């Protein structure tokens, strides 16, 4: 990419880290030049946008022996780390008065 890929090409890639695929460009011969990701087949103009990869997941590319297109460009985004709400210490008396509030047990005095 962005030059056209060749006929009868192929490769296999293994994810070394967990993350999400971001499609920058995707244009292959529909149904004949295929990218396999996690058991799903992608071709034409629909790539694996947003597909989450685990360590060890396999991506496989293969083109047939005729028509070629510009191919694909994928980027890899590491997963976002989601941090829970910050808890602060409160007294047991205050905790008894709170209704519908999730407390971190270790933070009740």
Short mmCIF file of C-alpha atoms in Angstrom, two decimals:
data_model
loop_
_atom_site.label_atom_id
_atom_site.label_comp_id
_atom_site.label_asym_id
_atom_site.label_seq_id
_atom_site.Cartn_x
_atom_site.Cartn_y
_atom_site.Cartn_z
CA UNK A 1 0.00 0.00 0.00
CA UNK A 2 -0.49 2.51 -1.62
CA UNK A 3 0.98 0.70 -4.65
CA UNK A 4 -0.99 -2.29 -5.86
CA UNK A 5 -0.10 -5.62 -4.28
CA UNK A 6 1.01 -8.47 -6.51
CA UNK A 7 -0.66 -11.65 -7.72
CA UNK A 8 -0.37 -14.82 -5.67
CA UNK A 9 1.01 -13.09 -2.57
CA UNK A 10 0.47 -14.15 0.99
CA UNK A 11 1.71 -13.79 4.52
CA UNK A 12 0.78 -14.61 8.10
CA UNK A 13 1.18 -12.29 11.09
CA UNK A 14 0.82 -13.01 14.80
CA UNK A 15 -0.29 -10.40 17.33
CA UNK A 16 2.42 -10.00 19.97
CA UNK A 17 0.26 -7.66 22.07
CA UNK A 18 -3.44 -7.19 22.68
CA UNK A 19 -5.01 -4.22 20.93
CA UNK A 20 -7.52 -2.95 18.39
CA UNK A 21 -7.13 -2.76 14.62
CA UNK A 22 -7.70 0.62 13.00
CA UNK A 23 -8.22 0.60 9.22
CA UNK A 24 -6.42 3.45 7.47
CA UNK A 25 -7.18 2.06 3.99
CA UNK A 26 -8.68 -1.16 2.63
CA UNK A 27 -9.25 -2.03 -1.04
CA UNK A 28 -8.85 -5.59 -2.32
CA UNK A 29 -10.44 -7.72 -5.04
CA UNK A 30 -13.81 -8.68 -3.55
CA UNK A 31 -13.96 -12.36 -2.47
CA UNK A 32 -10.62 -13.26 -4.09
CA UNK A 33 -7.92 -11.28 -2.28
CA UNK A 34 -8.66 -11.84 1.37
CA UNK A 35 -7.42 -10.83 4.81
CA UNK A 36 -8.42 -13.30 7.53
CA UNK A 37 -8.58 -11.96 11.08
CA UNK A 38 -9.77 -14.12 13.94
CA UNK A 39 -11.60 -16.48 11.59
CA UNK A 40 -13.40 -13.65 9.76
CA UNK A 41 -12.76 -12.89 6.09
CA UNK A 42 -12.32 -9.31 4.84
CA UNK A 43 -12.18 -8.24 1.18
CA UNK A 44 -13.43 -5.52 -1.12
CA UNK A 45 -13.66 -2.21 0.71
CA UNK A 46 -14.61 -3.45 4.18
CA UNK A 47 -11.68 -4.08 6.51
CA UNK A 48 -11.42 -5.22 10.13
CA UNK A 49 -12.10 -1.80 11.69
CA UNK A 50 -12.23 -1.99 15.48
CA UNK A 51 -11.48 -5.71 15.68
CA UNK A 52 -9.88 -6.50 19.02
CA UNK A 53 -6.88 -8.80 18.96
CA UNK A 54 -5.55 -10.93 21.77
CA UNK A 55 -1.94 -12.00 22.10
CA UNK A 56 -1.35 -14.84 19.62
CA UNK A 57 -4.24 -14.03 17.25
CA UNK A 58 -3.38 -14.71 13.61
CA UNK A 59 -3.87 -12.43 10.60
CA UNK A 60 -3.46 -14.07 7.18
CA UNK A 61 -3.31 -12.38 3.78
CA UNK A 62 -3.64 -14.05 0.38
CA UNK A 63 -4.18 -12.69 -3.13
CA UNK A 64 -5.19 -14.79 -6.12
CA UNK A 65 -3.53 -14.85 -9.53
CA UNK A 66 -5.40 -12.11 -11.39
CA UNK A 67 -6.84 -8.70 -10.44
CA UNK A 68 -4.93 -6.50 -7.96
CA UNK A 69 -5.92 -3.37 -6.02
CA UNK A 70 -4.15 -0.94 -3.68
CA UNK A 71 -4.42 -3.27 -0.68
CA UNK A 72 -4.64 -2.26 2.93
CA UNK A 73 -3.02 -0.29 5.69
CA UNK A 74 -3.86 -1.25 9.26
CA UNK A 75 -2.71 0.40 12.45
CA UNK A 76 -2.64 -1.14 15.88
CA UNK A 77 -4.00 0.72 18.90
CA UNK A 78 -3.19 -0.57 22.34
CA UNK A 79 -6.27 -1.10 24.51
CA UNK A 80 -7.31 1.75 26.74
CA UNK A 81 -6.89 1.19 30.43
CA UNK A 82 -10.12 1.99 32.22
CA UNK A 83 -9.64 3.06 35.80
CA UNK A 84 -12.55 2.77 38.20
CA UNK A 85 -13.83 5.64 40.31
CA UNK A 86 -11.57 6.86 43.06
CA UNK A 87 -12.80 5.94 46.51
CA UNK A 88 -12.22 7.84 49.67
CA UNK A 89 -12.45 6.69 53.24
CA UNK A 90 -15.71 7.41 55.06
CA UNK A 91 -17.04 6.41 58.44
CA UNK A 92 -19.27 3.39 58.95
CA UNK A 93 -22.00 5.77 60.16
CA UNK A 94 -21.89 7.74 56.89
CA UNK A 95 -21.90 4.48 54.91
CA UNK A 96 -25.16 3.42 56.60
CA UNK A 97 -26.87 6.61 55.37
CA UNK A 98 -25.86 6.16 51.74
CA UNK A 99 -28.42 4.43 49.57
CA UNK A 100 -27.67 3.31 46.03
CA UNK A 101 -24.00 4.19 46.26
CA UNK A 102 -21.31 1.64 45.50
CA UNK A 103 -18.58 1.69 48.12
CA UNK A 104 -15.15 0.18 48.10
CA UNK A 105 -15.33 -2.11 51.19
CA UNK A 106 -11.74 -1.46 52.18
CA UNK A 107 -12.47 2.26 52.42
CA UNK A 108 -15.07 2.09 55.17
CA UNK A 109 -13.52 2.90 58.58
#
